[in-house]
Tab-separated table of N, CA, C and O in Angstrom:
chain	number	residue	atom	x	y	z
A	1	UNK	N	-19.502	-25.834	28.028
A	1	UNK	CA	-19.698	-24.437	27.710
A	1	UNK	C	-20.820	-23.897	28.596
A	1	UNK	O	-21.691	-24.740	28.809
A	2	UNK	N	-20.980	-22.950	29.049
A	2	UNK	CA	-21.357	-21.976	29.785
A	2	UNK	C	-22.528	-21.529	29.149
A	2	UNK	O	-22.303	-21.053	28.036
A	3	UNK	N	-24.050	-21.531	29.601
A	3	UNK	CA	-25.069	-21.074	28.955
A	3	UNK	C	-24.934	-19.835	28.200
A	3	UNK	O	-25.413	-19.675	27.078
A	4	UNK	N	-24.377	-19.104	28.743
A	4	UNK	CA	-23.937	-17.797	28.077
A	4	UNK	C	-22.875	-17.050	27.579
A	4	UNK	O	-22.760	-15.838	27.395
A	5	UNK	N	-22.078	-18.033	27.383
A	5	UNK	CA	-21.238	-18.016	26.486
A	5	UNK	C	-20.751	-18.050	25.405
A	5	UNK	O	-20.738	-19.063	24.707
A	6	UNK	N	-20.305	-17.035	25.106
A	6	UNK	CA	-20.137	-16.908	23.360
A	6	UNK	C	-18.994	-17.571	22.505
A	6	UNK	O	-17.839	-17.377	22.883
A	7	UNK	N	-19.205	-18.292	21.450
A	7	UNK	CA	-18.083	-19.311	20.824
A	7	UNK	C	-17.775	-18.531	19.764
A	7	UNK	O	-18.675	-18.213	18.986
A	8	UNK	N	-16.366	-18.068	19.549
A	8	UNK	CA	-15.799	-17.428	18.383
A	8	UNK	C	-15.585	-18.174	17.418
A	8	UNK	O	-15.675	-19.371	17.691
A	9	UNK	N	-15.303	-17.895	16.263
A	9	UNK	CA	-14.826	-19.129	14.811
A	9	UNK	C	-13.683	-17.868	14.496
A	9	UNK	O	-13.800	-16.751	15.000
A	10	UNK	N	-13.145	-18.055	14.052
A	10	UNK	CA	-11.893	-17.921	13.592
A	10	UNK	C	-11.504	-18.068	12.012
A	10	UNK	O	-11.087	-19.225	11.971
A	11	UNK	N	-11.431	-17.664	11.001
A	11	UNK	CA	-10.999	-18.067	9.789
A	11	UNK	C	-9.363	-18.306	9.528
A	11	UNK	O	-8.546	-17.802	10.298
A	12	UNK	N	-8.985	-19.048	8.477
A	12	UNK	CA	-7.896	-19.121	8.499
A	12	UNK	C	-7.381	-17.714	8.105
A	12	UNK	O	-6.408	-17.130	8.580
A	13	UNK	N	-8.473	-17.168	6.863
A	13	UNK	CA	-7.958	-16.171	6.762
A	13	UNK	C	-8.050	-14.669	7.908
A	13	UNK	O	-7.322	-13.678	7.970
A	14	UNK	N	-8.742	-14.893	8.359
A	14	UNK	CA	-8.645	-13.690	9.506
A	14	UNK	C	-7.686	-13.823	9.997
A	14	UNK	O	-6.733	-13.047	9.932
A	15	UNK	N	-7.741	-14.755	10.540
A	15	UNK	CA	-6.076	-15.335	11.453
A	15	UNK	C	-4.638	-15.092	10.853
A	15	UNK	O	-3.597	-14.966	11.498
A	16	UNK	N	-4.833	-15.042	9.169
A	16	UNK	CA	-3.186	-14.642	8.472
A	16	UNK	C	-3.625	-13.334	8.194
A	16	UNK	O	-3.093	-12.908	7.169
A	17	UNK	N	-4.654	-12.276	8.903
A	17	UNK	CA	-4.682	-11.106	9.182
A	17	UNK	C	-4.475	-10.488	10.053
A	17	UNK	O	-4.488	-9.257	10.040
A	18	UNK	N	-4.183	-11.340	11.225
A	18	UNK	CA	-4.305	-10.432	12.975
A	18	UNK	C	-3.076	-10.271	12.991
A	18	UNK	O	-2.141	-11.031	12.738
A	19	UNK	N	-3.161	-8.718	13.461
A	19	UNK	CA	-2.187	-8.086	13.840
A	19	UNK	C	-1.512	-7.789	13.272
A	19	UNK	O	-0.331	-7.840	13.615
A	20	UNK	N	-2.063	-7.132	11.629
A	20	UNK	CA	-1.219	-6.518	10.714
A	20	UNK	C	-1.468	-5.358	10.635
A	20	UNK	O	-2.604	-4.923	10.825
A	21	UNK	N	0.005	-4.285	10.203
A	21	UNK	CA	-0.246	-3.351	10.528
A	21	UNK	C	0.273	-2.476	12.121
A	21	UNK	O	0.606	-1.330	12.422
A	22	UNK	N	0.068	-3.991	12.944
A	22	UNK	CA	0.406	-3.626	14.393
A	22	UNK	C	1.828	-4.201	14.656
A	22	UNK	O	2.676	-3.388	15.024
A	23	UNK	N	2.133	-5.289	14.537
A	23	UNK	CA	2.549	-6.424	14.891
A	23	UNK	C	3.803	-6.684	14.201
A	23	UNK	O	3.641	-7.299	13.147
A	24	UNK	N	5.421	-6.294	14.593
A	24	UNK	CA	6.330	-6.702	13.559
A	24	UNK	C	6.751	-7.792	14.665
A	24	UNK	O	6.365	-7.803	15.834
A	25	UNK	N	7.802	-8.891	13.924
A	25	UNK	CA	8.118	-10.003	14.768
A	25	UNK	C	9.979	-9.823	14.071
A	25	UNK	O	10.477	-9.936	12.951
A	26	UNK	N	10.478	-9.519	15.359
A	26	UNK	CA	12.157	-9.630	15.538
A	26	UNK	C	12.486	-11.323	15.613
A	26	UNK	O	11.819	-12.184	16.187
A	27	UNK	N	13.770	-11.482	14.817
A	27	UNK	CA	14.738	-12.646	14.704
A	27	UNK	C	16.104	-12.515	14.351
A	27	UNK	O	16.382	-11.648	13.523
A	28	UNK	N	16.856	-13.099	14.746
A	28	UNK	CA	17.983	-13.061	14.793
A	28	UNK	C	18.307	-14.337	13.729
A	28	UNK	O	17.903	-15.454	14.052
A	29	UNK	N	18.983	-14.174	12.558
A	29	UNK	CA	18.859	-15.231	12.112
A	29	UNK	C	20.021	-15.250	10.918
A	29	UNK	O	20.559	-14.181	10.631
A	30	UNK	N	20.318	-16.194	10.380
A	30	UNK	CA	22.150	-16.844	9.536
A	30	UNK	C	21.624	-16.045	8.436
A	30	UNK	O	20.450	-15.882	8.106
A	31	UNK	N	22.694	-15.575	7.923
A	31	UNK	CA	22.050	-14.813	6.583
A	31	UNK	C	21.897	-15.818	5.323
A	31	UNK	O	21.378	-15.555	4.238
A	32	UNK	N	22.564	-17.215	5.803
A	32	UNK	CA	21.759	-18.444	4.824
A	32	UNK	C	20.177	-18.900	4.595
A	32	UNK	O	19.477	-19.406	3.717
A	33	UNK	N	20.037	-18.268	6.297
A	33	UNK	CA	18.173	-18.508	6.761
A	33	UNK	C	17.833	-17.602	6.524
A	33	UNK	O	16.790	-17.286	7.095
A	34	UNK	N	18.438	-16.594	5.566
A	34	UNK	CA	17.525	-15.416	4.912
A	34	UNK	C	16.943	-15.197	4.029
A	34	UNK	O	15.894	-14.559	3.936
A	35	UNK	N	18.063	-16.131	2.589
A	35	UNK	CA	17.557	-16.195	1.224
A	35	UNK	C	16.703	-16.257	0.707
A	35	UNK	O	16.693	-15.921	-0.478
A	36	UNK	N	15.426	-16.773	1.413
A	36	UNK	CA	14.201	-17.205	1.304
A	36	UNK	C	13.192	-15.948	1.127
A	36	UNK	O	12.460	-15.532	0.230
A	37	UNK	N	13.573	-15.511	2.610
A	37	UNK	CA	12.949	-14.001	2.752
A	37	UNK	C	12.812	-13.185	1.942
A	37	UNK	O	11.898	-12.754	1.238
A	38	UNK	N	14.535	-12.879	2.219
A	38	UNK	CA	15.299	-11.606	1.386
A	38	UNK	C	16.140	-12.325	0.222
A	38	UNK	O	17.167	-12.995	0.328
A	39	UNK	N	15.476	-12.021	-0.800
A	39	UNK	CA	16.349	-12.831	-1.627
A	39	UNK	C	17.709	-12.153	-2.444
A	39	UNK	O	18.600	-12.703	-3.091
A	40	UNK	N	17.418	-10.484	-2.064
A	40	UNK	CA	18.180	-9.575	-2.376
A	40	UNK	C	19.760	-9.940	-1.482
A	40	UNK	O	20.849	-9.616	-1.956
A	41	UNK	N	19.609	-10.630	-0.192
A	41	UNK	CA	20.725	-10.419	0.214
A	41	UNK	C	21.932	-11.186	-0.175
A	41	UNK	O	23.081	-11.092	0.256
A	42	UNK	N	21.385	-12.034	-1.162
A	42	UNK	CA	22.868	-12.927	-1.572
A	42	UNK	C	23.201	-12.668	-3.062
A	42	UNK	O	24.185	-13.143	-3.629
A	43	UNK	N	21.916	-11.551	-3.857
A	43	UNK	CA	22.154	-10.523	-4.822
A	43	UNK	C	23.130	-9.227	-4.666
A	43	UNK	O	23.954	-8.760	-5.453
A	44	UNK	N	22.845	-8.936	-3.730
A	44	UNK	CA	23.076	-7.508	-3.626
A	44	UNK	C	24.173	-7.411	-2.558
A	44	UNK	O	24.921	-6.443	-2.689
A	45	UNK	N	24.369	-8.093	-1.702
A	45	UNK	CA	25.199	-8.040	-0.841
A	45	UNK	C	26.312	-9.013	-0.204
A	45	UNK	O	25.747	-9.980	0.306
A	46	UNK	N	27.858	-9.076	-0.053
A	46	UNK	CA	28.863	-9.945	-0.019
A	46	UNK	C	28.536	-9.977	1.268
A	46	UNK	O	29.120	-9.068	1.857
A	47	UNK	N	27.867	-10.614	1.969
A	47	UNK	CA	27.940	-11.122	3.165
A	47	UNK	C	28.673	-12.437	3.808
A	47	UNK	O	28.338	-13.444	3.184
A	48	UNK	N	29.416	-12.661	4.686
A	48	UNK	CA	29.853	-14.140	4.601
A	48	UNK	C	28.893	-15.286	5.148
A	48	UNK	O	27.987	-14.899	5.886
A	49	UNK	N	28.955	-16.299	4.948
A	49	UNK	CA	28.101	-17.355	5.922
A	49	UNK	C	28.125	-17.203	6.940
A	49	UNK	O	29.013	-16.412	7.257
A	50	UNK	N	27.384	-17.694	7.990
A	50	UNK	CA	27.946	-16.976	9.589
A	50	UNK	C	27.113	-16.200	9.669
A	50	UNK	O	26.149	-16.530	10.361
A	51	UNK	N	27.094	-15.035	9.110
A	51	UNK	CA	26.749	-13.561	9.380
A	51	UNK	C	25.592	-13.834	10.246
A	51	UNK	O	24.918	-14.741	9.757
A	52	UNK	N	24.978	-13.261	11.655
A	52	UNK	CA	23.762	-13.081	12.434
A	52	UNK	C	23.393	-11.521	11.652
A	52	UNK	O	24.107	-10.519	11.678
A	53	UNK	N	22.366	-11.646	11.126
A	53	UNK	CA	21.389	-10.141	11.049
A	53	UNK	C	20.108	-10.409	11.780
A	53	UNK	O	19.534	-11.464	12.050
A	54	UNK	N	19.747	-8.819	12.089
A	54	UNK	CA	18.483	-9.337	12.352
A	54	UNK	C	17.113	-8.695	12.046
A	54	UNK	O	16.890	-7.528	12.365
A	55	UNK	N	16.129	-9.523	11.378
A	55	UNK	CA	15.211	-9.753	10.404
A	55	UNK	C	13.545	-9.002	11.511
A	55	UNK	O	13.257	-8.862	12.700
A	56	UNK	N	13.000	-8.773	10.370
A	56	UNK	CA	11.572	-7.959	10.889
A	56	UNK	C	10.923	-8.265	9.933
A	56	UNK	O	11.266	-8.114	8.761
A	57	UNK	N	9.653	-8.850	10.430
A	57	UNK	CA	8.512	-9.199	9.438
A	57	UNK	C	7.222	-8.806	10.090
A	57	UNK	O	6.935	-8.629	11.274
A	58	UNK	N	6.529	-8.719	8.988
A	58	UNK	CA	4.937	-8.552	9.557
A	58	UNK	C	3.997	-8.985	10.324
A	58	UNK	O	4.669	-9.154	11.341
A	59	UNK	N	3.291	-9.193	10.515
A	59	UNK	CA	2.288	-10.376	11.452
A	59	UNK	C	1.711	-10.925	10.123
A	59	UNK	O	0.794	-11.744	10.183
A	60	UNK	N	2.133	-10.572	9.087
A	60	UNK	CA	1.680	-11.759	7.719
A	60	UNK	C	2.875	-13.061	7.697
A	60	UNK	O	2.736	-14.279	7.587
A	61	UNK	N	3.666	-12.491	7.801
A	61	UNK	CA	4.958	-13.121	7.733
A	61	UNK	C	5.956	-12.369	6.883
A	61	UNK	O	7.031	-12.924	6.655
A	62	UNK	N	5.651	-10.817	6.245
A	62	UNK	CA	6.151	-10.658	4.743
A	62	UNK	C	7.411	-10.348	5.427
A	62	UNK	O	7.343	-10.348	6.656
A	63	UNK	N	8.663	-10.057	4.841
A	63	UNK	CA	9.637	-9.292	5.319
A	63	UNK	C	9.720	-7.679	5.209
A	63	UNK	O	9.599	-7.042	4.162
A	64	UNK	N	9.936	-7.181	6.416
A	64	UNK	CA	9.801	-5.703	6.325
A	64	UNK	C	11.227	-5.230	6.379
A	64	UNK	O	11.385	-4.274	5.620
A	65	UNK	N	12.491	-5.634	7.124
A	65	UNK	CA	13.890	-4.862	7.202
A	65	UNK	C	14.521	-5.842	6.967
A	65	UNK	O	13.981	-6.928	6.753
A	66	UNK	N	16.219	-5.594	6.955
A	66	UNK	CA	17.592	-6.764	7.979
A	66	UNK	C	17.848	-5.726	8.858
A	66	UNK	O	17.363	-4.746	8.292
A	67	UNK	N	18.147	-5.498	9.518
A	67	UNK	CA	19.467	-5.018	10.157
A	67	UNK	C	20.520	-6.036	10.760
A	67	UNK	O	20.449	-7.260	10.877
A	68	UNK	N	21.493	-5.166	11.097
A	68	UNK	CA	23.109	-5.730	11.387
A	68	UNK	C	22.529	-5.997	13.221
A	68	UNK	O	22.654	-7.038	13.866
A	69	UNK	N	21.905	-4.694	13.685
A	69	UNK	CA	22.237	-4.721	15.424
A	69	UNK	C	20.774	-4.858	15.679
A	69	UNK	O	20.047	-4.594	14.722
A	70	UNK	N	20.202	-5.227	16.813
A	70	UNK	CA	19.107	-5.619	17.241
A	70	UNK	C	18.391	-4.231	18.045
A	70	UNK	O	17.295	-4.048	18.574
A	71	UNK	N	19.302	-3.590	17.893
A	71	UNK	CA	18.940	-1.934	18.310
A	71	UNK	C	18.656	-0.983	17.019
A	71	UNK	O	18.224	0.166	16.931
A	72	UNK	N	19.084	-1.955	16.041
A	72	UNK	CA	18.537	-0.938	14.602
A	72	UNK	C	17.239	-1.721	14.325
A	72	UNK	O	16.384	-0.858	14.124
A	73	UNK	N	16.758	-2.774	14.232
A	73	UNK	CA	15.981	-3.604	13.952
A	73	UNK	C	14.912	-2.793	14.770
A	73	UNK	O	14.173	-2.043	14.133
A	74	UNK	N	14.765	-2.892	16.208
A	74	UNK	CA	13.825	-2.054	17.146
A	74	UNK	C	14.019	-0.925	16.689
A	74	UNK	O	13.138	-0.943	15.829
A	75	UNK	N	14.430	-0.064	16.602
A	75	UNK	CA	14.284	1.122	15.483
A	75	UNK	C	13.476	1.520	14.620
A	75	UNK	O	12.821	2.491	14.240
A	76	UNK	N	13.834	0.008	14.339
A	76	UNK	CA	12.818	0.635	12.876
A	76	UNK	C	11.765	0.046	12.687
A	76	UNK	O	11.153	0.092	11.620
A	77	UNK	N	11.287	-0.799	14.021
A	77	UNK	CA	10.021	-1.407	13.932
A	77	UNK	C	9.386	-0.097	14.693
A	77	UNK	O	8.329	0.158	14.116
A	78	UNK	N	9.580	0.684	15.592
A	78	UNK	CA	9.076	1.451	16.319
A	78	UNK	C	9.082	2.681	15.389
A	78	UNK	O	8.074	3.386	15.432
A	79	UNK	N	10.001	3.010	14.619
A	79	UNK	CA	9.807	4.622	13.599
A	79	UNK	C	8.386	4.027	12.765
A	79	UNK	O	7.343	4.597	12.446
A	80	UNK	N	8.673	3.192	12.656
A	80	UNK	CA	6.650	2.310	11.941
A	80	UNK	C	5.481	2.112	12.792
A	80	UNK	O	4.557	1.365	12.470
A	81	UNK	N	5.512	2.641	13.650
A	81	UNK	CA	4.542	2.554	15.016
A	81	UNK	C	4.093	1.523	15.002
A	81	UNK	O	2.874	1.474	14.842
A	82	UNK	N	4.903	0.141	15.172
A	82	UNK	CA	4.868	-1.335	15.360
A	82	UNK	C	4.867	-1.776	16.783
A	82	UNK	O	5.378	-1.074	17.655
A	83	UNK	N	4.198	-3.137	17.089
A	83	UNK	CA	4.618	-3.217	18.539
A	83	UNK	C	5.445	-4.772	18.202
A	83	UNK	O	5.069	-5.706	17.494
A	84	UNK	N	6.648	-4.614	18.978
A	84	UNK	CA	7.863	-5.737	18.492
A	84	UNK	C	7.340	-6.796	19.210
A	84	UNK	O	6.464	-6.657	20.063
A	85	UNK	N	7.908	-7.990	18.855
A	85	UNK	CA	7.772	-9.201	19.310
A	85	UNK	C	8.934	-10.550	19.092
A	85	UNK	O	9.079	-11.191	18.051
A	86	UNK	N	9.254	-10.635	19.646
A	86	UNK	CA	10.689	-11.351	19.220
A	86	UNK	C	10.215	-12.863	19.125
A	86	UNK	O	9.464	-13.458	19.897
A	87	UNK	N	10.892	-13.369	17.891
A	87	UNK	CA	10.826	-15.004	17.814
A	87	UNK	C	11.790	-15.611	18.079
A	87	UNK	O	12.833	-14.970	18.213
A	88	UNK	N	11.807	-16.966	18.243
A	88	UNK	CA	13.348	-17.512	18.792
A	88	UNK	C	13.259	-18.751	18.197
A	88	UNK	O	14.181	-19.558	18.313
């Protein structure tokens, strides 16, 4: 380290705070790998197995949308003045 250099610490919890508010994260994902999330979608909706939607969450992790097209998903992370980030 560098005489003058400054060492950050980090909390866990700060860290399951950054970039909320800012930060939605796009996925494309089985609407089986959703249930978890969205638990509404195998309540509320006849979807078949298979199905690709695609999912928007917070920089917490919470779930914020589904959408069907990856052009509605960006949509509606941006009508939220979000900056997207895609996971894979």
């Amino acid at each position: 380290m560098v005489a003058n250099e400054k060492k950050y610490v980090v909390t866990e919890q700060q860290l399951a705070h950054l970039g909320e508010g800012a930060v939605a994260y796009m996925r494309q994902m089985d609407v089986t790998e959703l249930q978890g999330a969205f638990p509404a979608v195998s309540e509320m909706m006849d979807i078949k197995p298979g199905t690709k939607l695609w999912a928007v969450f917070g920089a917490n992790g919470d779930p914020i949308l589904l959408a069907d097209a990856r052009a509605a998903a960006l949509a509606g992370v941006l009508q939220n003045d979000l900056q997207p980030v895609s996971l894979h």
